[in-house]
Each structure stands twice: as structure tokens, then as C-alpha cells.
Tab-separated table of C-alpha atoms in Angstrom:
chain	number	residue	atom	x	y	z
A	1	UNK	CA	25.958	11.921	32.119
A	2	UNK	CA	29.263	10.770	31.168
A	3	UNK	CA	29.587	7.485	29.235
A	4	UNK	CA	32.437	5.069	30.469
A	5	UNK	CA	31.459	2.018	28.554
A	6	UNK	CA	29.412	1.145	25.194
A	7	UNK	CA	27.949	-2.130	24.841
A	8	UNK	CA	27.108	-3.442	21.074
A	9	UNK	CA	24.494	-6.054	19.742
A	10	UNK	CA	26.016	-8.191	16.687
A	11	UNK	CA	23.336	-9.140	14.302
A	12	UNK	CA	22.254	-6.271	12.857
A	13	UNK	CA	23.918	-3.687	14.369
A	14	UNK	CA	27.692	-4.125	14.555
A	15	UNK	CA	27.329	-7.139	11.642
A	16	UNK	CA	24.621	-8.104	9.454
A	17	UNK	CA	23.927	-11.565	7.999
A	18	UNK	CA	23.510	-10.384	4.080
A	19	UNK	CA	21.519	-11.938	1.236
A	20	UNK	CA	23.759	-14.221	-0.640
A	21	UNK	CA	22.652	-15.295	-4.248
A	22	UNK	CA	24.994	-18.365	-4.137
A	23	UNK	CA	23.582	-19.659	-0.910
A	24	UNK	CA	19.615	-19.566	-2.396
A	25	UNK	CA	19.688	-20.349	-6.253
A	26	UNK	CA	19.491	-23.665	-5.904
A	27	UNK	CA	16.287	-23.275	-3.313
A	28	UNK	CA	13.118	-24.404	-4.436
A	29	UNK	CA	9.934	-25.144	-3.065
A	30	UNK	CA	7.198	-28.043	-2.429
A	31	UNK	CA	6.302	-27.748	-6.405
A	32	UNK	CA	10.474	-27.965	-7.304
A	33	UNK	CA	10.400	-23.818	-8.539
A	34	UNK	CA	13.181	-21.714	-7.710
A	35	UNK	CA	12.410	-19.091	-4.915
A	36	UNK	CA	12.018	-15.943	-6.186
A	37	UNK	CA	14.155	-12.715	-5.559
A	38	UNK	CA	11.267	-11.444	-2.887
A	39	UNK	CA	11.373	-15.398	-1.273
A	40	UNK	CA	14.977	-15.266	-0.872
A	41	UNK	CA	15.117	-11.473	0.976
A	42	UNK	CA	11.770	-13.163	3.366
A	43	UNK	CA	13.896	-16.007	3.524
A	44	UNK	CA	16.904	-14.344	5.026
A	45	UNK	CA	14.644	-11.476	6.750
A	46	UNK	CA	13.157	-14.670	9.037
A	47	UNK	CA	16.920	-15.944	9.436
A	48	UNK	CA	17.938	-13.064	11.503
A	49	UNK	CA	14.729	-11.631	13.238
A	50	UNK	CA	15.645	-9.642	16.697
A	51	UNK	CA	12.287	-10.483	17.929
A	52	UNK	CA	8.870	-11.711	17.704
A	53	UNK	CA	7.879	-15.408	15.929
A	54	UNK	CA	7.986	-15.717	12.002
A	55	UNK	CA	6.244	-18.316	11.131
A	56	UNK	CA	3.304	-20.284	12.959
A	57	UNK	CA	4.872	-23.026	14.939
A	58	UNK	CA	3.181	-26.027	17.482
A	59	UNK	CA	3.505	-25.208	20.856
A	60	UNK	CA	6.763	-27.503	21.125
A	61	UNK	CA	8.829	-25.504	18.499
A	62	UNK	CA	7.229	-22.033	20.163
A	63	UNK	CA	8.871	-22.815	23.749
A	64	UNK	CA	12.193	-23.992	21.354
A	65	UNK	CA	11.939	-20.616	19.840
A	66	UNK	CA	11.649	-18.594	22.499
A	67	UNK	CA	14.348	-20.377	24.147
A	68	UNK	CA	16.297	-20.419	21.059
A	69	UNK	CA	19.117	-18.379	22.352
A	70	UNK	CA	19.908	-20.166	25.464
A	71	UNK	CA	20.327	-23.244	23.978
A	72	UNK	CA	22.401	-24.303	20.621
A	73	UNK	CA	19.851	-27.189	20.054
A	74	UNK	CA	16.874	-25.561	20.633
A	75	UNK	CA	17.965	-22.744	18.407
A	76	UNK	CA	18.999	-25.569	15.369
A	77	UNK	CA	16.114	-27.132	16.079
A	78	UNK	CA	13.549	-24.346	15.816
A	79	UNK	CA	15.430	-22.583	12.701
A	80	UNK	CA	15.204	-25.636	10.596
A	81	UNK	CA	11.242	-25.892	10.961
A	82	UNK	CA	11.216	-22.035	10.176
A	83	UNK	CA	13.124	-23.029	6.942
A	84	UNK	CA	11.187	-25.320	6.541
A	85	UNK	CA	7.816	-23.891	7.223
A	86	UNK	CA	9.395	-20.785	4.615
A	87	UNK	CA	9.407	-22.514	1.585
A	88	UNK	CA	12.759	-25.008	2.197
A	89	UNK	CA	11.320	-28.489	2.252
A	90	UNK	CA	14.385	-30.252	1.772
A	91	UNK	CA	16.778	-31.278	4.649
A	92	UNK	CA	20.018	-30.890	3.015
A	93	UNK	CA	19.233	-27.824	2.158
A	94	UNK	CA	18.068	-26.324	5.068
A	95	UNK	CA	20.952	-27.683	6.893
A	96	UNK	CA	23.154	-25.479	4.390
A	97	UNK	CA	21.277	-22.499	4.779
A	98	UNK	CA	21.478	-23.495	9.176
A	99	UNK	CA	24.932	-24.009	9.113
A	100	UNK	CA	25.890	-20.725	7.556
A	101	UNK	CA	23.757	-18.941	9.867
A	102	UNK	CA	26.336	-19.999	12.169
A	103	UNK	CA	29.117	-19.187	10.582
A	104	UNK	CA	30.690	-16.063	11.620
A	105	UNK	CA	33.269	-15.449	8.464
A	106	UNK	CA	29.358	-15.512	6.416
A	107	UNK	CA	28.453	-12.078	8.502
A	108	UNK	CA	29.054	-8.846	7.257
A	109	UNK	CA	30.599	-5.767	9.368
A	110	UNK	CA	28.580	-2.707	8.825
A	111	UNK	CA	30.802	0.066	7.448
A	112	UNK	CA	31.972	1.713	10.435
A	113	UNK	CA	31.899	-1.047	12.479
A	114	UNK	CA	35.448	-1.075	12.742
A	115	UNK	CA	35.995	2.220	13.444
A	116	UNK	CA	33.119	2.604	15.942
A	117	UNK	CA	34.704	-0.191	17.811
A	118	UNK	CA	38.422	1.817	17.953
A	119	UNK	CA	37.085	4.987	18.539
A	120	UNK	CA	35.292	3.607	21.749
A	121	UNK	CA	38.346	1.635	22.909
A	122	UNK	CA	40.939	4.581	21.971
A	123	UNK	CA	39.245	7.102	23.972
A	124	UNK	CA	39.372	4.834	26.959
A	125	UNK	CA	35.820	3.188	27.425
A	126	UNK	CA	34.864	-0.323	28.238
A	127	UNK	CA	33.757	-1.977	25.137
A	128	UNK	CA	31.591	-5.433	25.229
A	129	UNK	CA	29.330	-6.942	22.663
A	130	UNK	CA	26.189	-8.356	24.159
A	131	UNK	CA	24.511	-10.647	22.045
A	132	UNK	CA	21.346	-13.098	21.810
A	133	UNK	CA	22.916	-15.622	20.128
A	134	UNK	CA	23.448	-19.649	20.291
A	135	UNK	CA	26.796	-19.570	18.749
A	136	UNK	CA	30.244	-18.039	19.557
A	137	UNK	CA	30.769	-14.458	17.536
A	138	UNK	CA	34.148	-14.228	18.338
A	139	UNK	CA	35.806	-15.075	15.441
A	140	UNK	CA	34.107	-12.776	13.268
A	141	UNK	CA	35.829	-10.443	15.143
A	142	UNK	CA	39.580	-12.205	15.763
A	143	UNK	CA	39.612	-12.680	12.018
A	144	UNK	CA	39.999	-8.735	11.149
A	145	UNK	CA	41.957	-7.832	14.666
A	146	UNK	CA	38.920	-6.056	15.903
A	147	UNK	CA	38.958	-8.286	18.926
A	148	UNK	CA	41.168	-5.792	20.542
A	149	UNK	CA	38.598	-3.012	20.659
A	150	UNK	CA	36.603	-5.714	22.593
A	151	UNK	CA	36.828	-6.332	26.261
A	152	UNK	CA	34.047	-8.433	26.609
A	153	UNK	CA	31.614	-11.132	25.082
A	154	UNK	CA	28.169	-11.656	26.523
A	155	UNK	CA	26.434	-13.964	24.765
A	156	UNK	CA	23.223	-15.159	25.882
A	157	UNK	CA	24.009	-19.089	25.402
A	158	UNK	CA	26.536	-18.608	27.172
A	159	UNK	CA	25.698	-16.960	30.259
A	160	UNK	CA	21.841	-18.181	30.218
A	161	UNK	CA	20.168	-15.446	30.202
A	162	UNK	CA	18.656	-13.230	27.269
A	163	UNK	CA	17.686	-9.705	26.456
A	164	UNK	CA	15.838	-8.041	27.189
A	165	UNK	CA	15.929	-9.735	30.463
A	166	UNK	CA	17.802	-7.026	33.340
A	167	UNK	CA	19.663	-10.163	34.172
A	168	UNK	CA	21.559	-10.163	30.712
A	169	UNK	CA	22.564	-6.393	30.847
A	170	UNK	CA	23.436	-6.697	34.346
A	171	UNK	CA	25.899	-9.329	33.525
A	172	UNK	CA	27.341	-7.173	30.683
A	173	UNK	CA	28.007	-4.179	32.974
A	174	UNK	CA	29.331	-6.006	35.312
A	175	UNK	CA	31.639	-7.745	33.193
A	176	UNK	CA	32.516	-4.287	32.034
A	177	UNK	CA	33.159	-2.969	35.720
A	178	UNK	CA	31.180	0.221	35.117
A	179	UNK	CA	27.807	1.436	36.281
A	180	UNK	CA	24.853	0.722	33.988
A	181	UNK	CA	24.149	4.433	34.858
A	182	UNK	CA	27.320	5.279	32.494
A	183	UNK	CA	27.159	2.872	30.061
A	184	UNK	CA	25.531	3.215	26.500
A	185	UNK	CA	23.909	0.029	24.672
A	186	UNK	CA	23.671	0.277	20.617
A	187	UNK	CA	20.954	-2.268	19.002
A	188	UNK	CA	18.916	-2.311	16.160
A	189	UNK	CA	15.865	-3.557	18.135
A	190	UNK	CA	13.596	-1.122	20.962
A	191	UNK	CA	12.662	-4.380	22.421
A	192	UNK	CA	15.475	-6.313	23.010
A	193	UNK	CA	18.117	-3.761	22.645
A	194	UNK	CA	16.398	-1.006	24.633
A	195	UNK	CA	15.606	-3.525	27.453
A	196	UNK	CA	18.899	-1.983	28.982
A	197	UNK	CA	17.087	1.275	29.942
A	198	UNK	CA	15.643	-0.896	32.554
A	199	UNK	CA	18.389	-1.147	34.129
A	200	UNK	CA	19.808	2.537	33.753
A	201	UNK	CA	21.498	2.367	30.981
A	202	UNK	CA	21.345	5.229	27.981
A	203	UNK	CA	20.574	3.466	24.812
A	204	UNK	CA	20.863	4.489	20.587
A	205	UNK	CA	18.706	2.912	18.203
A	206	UNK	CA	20.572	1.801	14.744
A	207	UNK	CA	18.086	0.810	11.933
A	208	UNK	CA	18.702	-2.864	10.799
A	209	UNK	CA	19.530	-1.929	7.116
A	210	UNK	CA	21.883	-3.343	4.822
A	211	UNK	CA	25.387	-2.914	5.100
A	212	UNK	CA	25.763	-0.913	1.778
A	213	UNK	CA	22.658	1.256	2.948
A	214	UNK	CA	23.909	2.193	6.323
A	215	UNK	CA	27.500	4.113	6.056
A	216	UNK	CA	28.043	5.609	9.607
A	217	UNK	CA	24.735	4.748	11.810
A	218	UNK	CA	27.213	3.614	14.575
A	219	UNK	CA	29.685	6.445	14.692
A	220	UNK	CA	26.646	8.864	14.695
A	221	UNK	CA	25.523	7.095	17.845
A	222	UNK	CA	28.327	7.124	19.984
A	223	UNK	CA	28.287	11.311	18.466
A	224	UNK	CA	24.900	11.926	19.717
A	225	UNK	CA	26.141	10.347	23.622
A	226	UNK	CA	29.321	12.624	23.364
A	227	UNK	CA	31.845	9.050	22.454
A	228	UNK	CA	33.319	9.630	19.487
């Protein structure tokens, strides 16, 4: 099979949003103690789950949460009871913690994000970033010039639908103008990520590491499909 276009995920595959002691070590918890080193890397583990719910929520936060990434309010909504319900009790500062959640200049590229992104794009393939996410990625990516490796943005807020539902993916090829049959999809997540199989698609697994532990998990990728 020949690959023609190579669709990314963001969080935790092309970016990743990293532990930041400045951000936490003022956090403390019902009592008034400082979170802990293991609290803080829970903290920002539940931040930027794929998949699957991280803390027990009442049935109206669980439909807010599963909708989370249609919908910008249901996904501030839901994330500031999962601070909460982690240890944040106070509003302020789970606002803070929110709000740079949001922010793409706080995500870091992986490595070899960069170059994974030109080697796609100088060898001629449609590139696109397909994303569940509730707010706009782009400038994470307009900030270091990579937007020009990119030819599209689906994002699931945006176009209402969410992976790994075939509707997403279908969107993303089409956007891309090339058969799902010759397109590649890189995630960190089977379940969301490898939704796009479903629809024809070949599909590489990345493991969600941290940046500094993952040096070249995207260039061996597109390798192994014969892309870079």
C-alpha cells in the first residue's frame, strides 16, 4: 500500500502537555499541604487522558465528560470538577491550572515533531492533524512555522464529531482529498487513535511518554509505513 497522506493526533503524540513545577507548588489540598511530587505527575496524568473517566463523577459531569470535546463549556466545565475532585479545592487555582491546559505556547513538541511534520510534507503527502480537543491548536504550531507542514486541522469541537467515531476520520481524509485506504494515522491511544482502521486507514502506535524520553517515536513511524 502506498501512503499519500499522514494524519497526526496533538496531545501526546505530536505535543505533550509536560509537568511544570511552577504551575503546582503552590497546590495544596483540603488540609492546606502542598501536593506531593507523585500528586502533581497524577495531577497532570488526569489533565491530558486520551480516554476513559479519571475520577468518579455524577451522572451530569459524566455526559459533560464524554462530551467534553465537542463542546468548550462542557470540556471547562467537567475539567474543573476533575481538579477539583484530584486534590485542587480551590477555584482560583483550578482555573490556573484550566486555563493553561488551554494554552497552546504551555505544550511541548516532542523531539522530532518538527521534522516528522517536514519530512511528510517534503516528500509530497497530505499532512492534517486530527485532534479531540475543545480548543484551537493552531498556534502551537504558527508560533515555530510548522504550520506549513500542515494542510489541515480537524479538531473535534470544531467539526462535532470525535474519535474514534468513523465520522471524525472521514472528515479528516476528506479534508485531505486522499483515500482513507492510503492514508496513515499516528496516535498515542489504540482506542481513539486506532479508531481510523475502521475506516481503512493504516495506523502507528506512539507511546505517550515524555518529551525528553521519546527522541524519534514519530520518524520511526512514518519509517516502518515506508514515509520518511
Amino acid at each position: 500500500m502506498t501512503i499519500r497522506a499522514v494524519l497526526f493526533d496533538f496531545s501526546g503524540t505530536l505535543f505533550r502537555l509536560e509537568q511544570d513545577e511552577s504551575w503546582l507548588t503552590e497546590l495544596t489540598d483540603h488540609e492546606g499541604t502542598p501536593l506531593d511530587i507523585e500528586a502533581q505527575a497524577e495531577l497532570m496524568r488526569r489533565m491530558t487522558a486520551p480516554v476513559g473517566q479519571v475520577v468518579e463523577l455524577d451522572a451530569e459531569h459524566v455526559h459533560a465528560w464524554r462530551e467534553r470535546d465537542r463542546d468548550p463549556v462542557l470540556h471547562r466545565k467537567v475539567y474543573l470538577e476533575v481538579l477539583k475532585k484530584s486534590g485542587v479545592p480551590r477555584p482560583e487555582q483550578a482555573e490556573a491550572l484550566y486555563n493553561r491546559l488551554i494554552d497552546p505556547s504551555q505544550w511541548t513538541p516532542y523531539p522530532d515533531t518538527e521534522a516528522a511534520l517536514k519530512a511528510a510534507s517534503e516528500r509530497g503527502l497530505k499532512v492534517g492533524v486530527l485532534s479531540n480537543i475543545a480548543f484551537d491548536i493552531r498556534p502551537a504550531f504558527t508560533a515555530r512555522g510548522w504550520d506549513a507542514f500542515v494542510d489541515e486541522f480537524v479538531l473535534s469541537f470544531e467539526v462535532g464529531a470525535i474519535k474514534p467515531e468513523l465520522e471524525i476520520f472521514r472528515k479528516a481524509v476528506q479534508a485531505l482529498g486522499v483515500p482513507a485506504t492510503e492514508t496513515l494515522m499516528v496516535g498515542d491511544s489504540e482506542e481513539a487513535d486506532g479508531g481510523a482502521r475502521a475506516l481503512g486507514c493504516e495506523f502507528a502506535l506512539v507511546d505517550p511518554l515524555p518529551t525528553t524520553d521519546r527522541p524519534d517515536a514519530l520518524l520511526t513511524a512514518l519509517r516502518t509505513h515506508g514515509v520518511a
